[in-house]
Amino acid sequence: MKKQIITFLALAALTVGATARQPESGYRGFIDWSNSLRSEKNLWGNNEAQYYSGLSTSHGYQFKFPLFIGAGIDYEYNSKWSSHILATFIQGRTDLKFGKFTPFGDIRIGYNLASGGGIYFSPTIGYRFNWGRKAGINLGVGMTLQGYSADVYDITFDPVNGYWHFGNKLYTHHGCIAFFSFRLGFDF
């Protein structure tokens, strides 16, 4: 345990002592390991966690400090429910610099192609660990809103045979699910 604490403190000291550099103008790309988590009540009224994990990538143009504009795709999968998020988005990002401290703000707005379709909105704040002007490691937390559509049917129970009967489609329900998000990525 002592060895782990010393290693952590040494890494933190190296990070704080690193030269804070901002990205250069021109092409810039991102590859992120995306994770989304939420809790909801199941059919029996118990809270159940839903965890999605996957990759996202975006590519665009870094304007003079501090604005990046790009577009990308995000795919996250929930193996427990065989459910997924597949979104295309446009991304805006600003990399700030306060002495050696280099935080960032990121917003993704787009369309979720999975679950019947709907809005995709994901703001994130985080910290960029610099690897020079051309590369960096990004660690961010935020929120993801995933839109969906679901058909609602007239359902009746047949007590004689003991089964549920799905009748006519009544309408299509449109909704939005909120997730806590965590991203670990690399920019180049």
Tab-separated table of C-alpha atoms in Angstrom:
chain	number	residue	atom	x	y	z
A	1	MET	CA	0.000	0.000	0.000
A	2	LYS	CA	2.858	2.350	0.852
A	3	LYS	CA	4.503	1.651	-2.494
A	4	GLN	CA	1.271	2.497	-4.366
A	5	ILE	CA	0.870	5.805	-2.529
A	6	ILE	CA	4.489	6.804	-3.267
A	7	THR	CA	4.052	5.869	-6.953
A	8	PHE	CA	0.839	7.913	-7.153
A	9	LEU	CA	2.478	10.950	-5.518
A	10	ALA	CA	5.488	10.707	-7.865
A	11	LEU	CA	3.206	10.593	-10.934
A	12	ALA	CA	1.170	13.530	-9.609
A	13	ALA	CA	4.375	15.545	-9.078
A	14	LEU	CA	5.522	14.804	-12.640
A	15	THR	CA	2.137	15.847	-14.022
A	16	VAL	CA	2.057	19.120	-12.101
A	17	GLY	CA	5.649	19.846	-13.093
A	18	ALA	CA	5.057	19.167	-16.796
A	19	THR	CA	5.111	22.095	-19.191
A	20	ALA	CA	1.584	23.119	-20.109
A	21	ARG	CA	1.329	23.412	-23.892
A	22	GLN	CA	-1.709	24.108	-25.979
A	23	PRO	CA	-2.574	22.242	-29.188
A	24	GLU	CA	-1.366	23.775	-32.457
A	25	SER	CA	-3.685	24.998	-35.214
A	26	GLY	CA	-4.608	22.441	-37.867
A	27	TYR	CA	-6.010	18.918	-37.995
A	28	ARG	CA	-6.761	17.287	-34.642
A	29	GLY	CA	-8.205	13.876	-33.826
A	30	PHE	CA	-9.494	12.118	-30.705
A	31	ILE	CA	-9.920	8.462	-29.735
A	32	ASP	CA	-11.778	7.960	-26.442
A	33	TRP	CA	-12.776	5.016	-24.292
A	34	SER	CA	-16.331	6.053	-23.369
A	35	ASN	CA	-18.279	4.774	-20.370
A	36	SER	CA	-21.851	5.617	-19.371
A	37	LEU	CA	-23.650	4.605	-16.177
A	38	ARG	CA	-27.169	5.077	-14.873
A	39	SER	CA	-29.488	3.508	-12.354
A	40	GLU	CA	-33.159	2.790	-12.985
A	41	LYS	CA	-35.962	0.773	-11.442
A	42	ASN	CA	-36.565	-2.647	-12.974
A	43	LEU	CA	-39.970	-4.378	-13.304
A	44	TRP	CA	-39.869	-5.416	-9.648
A	45	GLY	CA	-39.176	-1.902	-8.357
A	46	ASN	CA	-35.495	-2.489	-7.489
A	47	ASN	CA	-32.735	-0.123	-8.589
A	48	GLU	CA	-30.551	-1.664	-11.234
A	49	ALA	CA	-27.363	-0.236	-12.769
A	50	GLN	CA	-26.963	0.010	-16.529
A	51	TYR	CA	-23.351	0.234	-17.706
A	52	TYR	CA	-22.344	1.008	-21.289
A	53	SER	CA	-18.752	0.918	-22.512
A	54	GLY	CA	-17.238	1.528	-25.925
A	55	LEU	CA	-15.178	3.770	-28.170
A	56	SER	CA	-15.680	7.147	-29.754
A	57	THR	CA	-13.623	9.035	-32.281
A	58	SER	CA	-13.825	12.537	-33.640
A	59	HIS	CA	-11.792	14.514	-36.125
A	60	GLY	CA	-11.741	18.163	-37.034
A	61	TYR	CA	-9.848	21.419	-37.017
A	62	GLN	CA	-8.071	23.111	-34.112
A	63	PHE	CA	-8.397	26.860	-34.577
A	64	LYS	CA	-6.072	29.275	-32.855
A	65	PHE	CA	-6.200	28.624	-29.152
A	66	PRO	CA	-8.617	27.605	-27.692
A	67	LEU	CA	-11.348	26.341	-30.113
A	68	PHE	CA	-11.736	22.920	-31.778
A	69	ILE	CA	-14.649	22.028	-34.095
A	70	GLY	CA	-15.098	18.498	-35.423
A	71	ALA	CA	-17.422	15.571	-36.046
A	72	GLY	CA	-17.405	12.001	-34.847
A	73	ILE	CA	-19.092	8.758	-33.925
A	74	ASP	CA	-19.676	7.066	-30.558
A	75	TYR	CA	-20.489	3.377	-29.998
A	76	GLU	CA	-21.175	2.015	-26.515
A	77	TYR	CA	-22.551	-1.424	-25.628
A	78	ASN	CA	-24.380	-2.837	-22.613
A	79	SER	CA	-23.733	-6.604	-22.588
A	80	LYS	CA	-26.241	-7.329	-19.811
A	81	TRP	CA	-29.200	-6.006	-21.813
A	82	SER	CA	-27.747	-6.379	-25.335
A	83	SER	CA	-28.403	-2.686	-25.807
A	84	HIS	CA	-26.217	-0.051	-27.424
A	85	ILE	CA	-25.699	3.622	-28.144
A	86	LEU	CA	-24.627	4.503	-31.682
A	87	ALA	CA	-24.383	8.241	-32.183
A	88	THR	CA	-23.030	10.618	-34.774
A	89	PHE	CA	-22.217	14.084	-33.492
A	90	ILE	CA	-20.567	17.428	-34.010
A	91	GLN	CA	-18.115	18.435	-31.319
A	92	GLY	CA	-16.970	21.733	-29.913
A	93	ARG	CA	-14.094	21.865	-27.459
A	94	THR	CA	-12.042	24.474	-25.700
A	95	ASP	CA	-8.644	23.783	-24.113
A	96	LEU	CA	-7.784	26.299	-21.416
A	97	LYS	CA	-4.520	27.117	-19.702
A	98	PHE	CA	-4.097	28.558	-16.214
A	99	GLY	CA	-0.362	28.479	-15.538
A	100	LYS	CA	0.474	24.770	-15.681
A	101	PHE	CA	-3.161	23.718	-15.194
A	102	THR	CA	-4.790	22.630	-18.517
A	103	PRO	CA	-8.530	21.894	-18.159
A	104	PHE	CA	-10.920	21.469	-21.093
A	105	GLY	CA	-14.616	21.773	-21.850
A	106	ASP	CA	-16.239	19.618	-24.514
A	107	ILE	CA	-19.763	19.390	-25.948
A	108	ARG	CA	-21.132	16.829	-28.382
A	109	ILE	CA	-24.500	17.292	-30.079
A	110	GLY	CA	-25.911	14.785	-32.532
A	111	TYR	CA	-28.297	11.948	-33.261
A	112	ASN	CA	-28.534	8.515	-31.622
A	113	LEU	CA	-29.075	5.956	-34.407
A	114	ALA	CA	-29.891	3.113	-31.958
A	115	SER	CA	-33.065	2.479	-29.939
A	116	GLY	CA	-35.375	3.945	-32.540
A	117	GLY	CA	-33.371	7.153	-32.834
A	118	GLY	CA	-33.290	10.381	-30.888
A	119	ILE	CA	-31.099	13.180	-29.642
A	120	TYR	CA	-27.531	12.670	-28.449
A	121	PHE	CA	-26.112	15.360	-26.163
A	122	SER	CA	-22.925	14.947	-24.132
A	123	PRO	CA	-21.168	17.813	-22.297
A	124	THR	CA	-17.874	16.946	-20.562
A	125	ILE	CA	-15.279	18.747	-18.462
A	126	GLY	CA	-11.853	17.376	-17.752
A	127	TYR	CA	-8.103	17.674	-17.722
A	128	ARG	CA	-5.572	17.323	-20.558
A	129	PHE	CA	-2.190	15.791	-19.723
A	130	ASN	CA	0.160	17.157	-22.381
A	131	TRP	CA	2.554	15.075	-24.454
A	132	GLY	CA	3.859	18.067	-26.357
A	133	ARG	CA	1.971	20.211	-28.808
A	134	LYS	CA	0.783	17.321	-30.967
A	135	ALA	CA	-0.582	14.821	-28.422
A	136	GLY	CA	-2.233	14.525	-25.048
A	137	ILE	CA	-4.124	12.234	-22.690
A	138	ASN	CA	-7.619	13.436	-21.769
A	139	LEU	CA	-9.562	12.487	-18.661
A	140	GLY	CA	-13.134	13.791	-18.465
A	141	VAL	CA	-16.465	13.413	-16.656
A	142	GLY	CA	-19.870	14.598	-17.735
A	143	MET	CA	-23.359	13.615	-18.730
A	144	THR	CA	-24.855	11.913	-21.770
A	145	LEU	CA	-28.463	12.254	-22.891
A	146	GLN	CA	-29.623	9.461	-25.210
A	147	GLY	CA	-32.909	9.872	-27.054
A	148	TYR	CA	-35.033	6.861	-27.943
A	149	SER	CA	-38.350	5.886	-29.533
A	150	ALA	CA	-40.550	2.964	-28.473
A	151	ASP	CA	-43.858	1.711	-29.841
A	152	VAL	CA	-46.694	1.384	-27.297
A	153	TYR	CA	-49.291	-1.350	-27.863
A	154	ASP	CA	-52.713	-2.147	-26.450
A	155	ILE	CA	-52.018	-5.027	-24.031
A	156	THR	CA	-54.662	-7.284	-22.484
A	157	PHE	CA	-54.383	-10.328	-20.243
A	158	ASP	CA	-56.232	-13.528	-21.163
A	159	PRO	CA	-56.988	-15.204	-17.786
A	160	VAL	CA	-58.277	-18.392	-19.429
A	161	ASN	CA	-55.032	-19.142	-21.264
A	162	GLY	CA	-52.758	-17.211	-18.852
A	163	TYR	CA	-50.892	-15.032	-21.339
A	164	TRP	CA	-50.658	-11.412	-22.409
A	165	HIS	CA	-52.047	-10.378	-25.796
A	166	PHE	CA	-50.454	-7.499	-27.689
A	167	GLY	CA	-53.075	-5.695	-29.751
A	168	ASN	CA	-52.879	-2.674	-31.999
A	169	LYS	CA	-50.114	-0.119	-31.873
A	170	LEU	CA	-51.418	2.901	-29.944
A	171	TYR	CA	-48.582	5.398	-30.469
A	172	THR	CA	-44.827	5.881	-30.498
A	173	HIS	CA	-43.283	7.133	-27.259
A	174	HIS	CA	-40.232	9.410	-27.524
A	175	GLY	CA	-38.014	9.838	-24.492
A	176	CYS	CA	-34.549	10.665	-23.242
A	177	ILE	CA	-32.293	8.780	-20.814
A	178	ALA	CA	-29.578	10.539	-18.785
A	179	PHE	CA	-26.245	8.834	-18.015
A	180	PHE	CA	-23.201	9.793	-15.944
A	181	SER	CA	-20.252	9.623	-18.358
A	182	PHE	CA	-16.519	9.059	-17.983
A	183	ARG	CA	-14.004	9.281	-20.829
A	184	LEU	CA	-10.321	8.442	-21.085
A	185	GLY	CA	-8.781	9.366	-24.407
A	186	PHE	CA	-5.882	10.307	-26.570
A	187	ASP	CA	-5.684	13.323	-28.875
A	188	PHE	CA	-3.274	13.731	-31.748
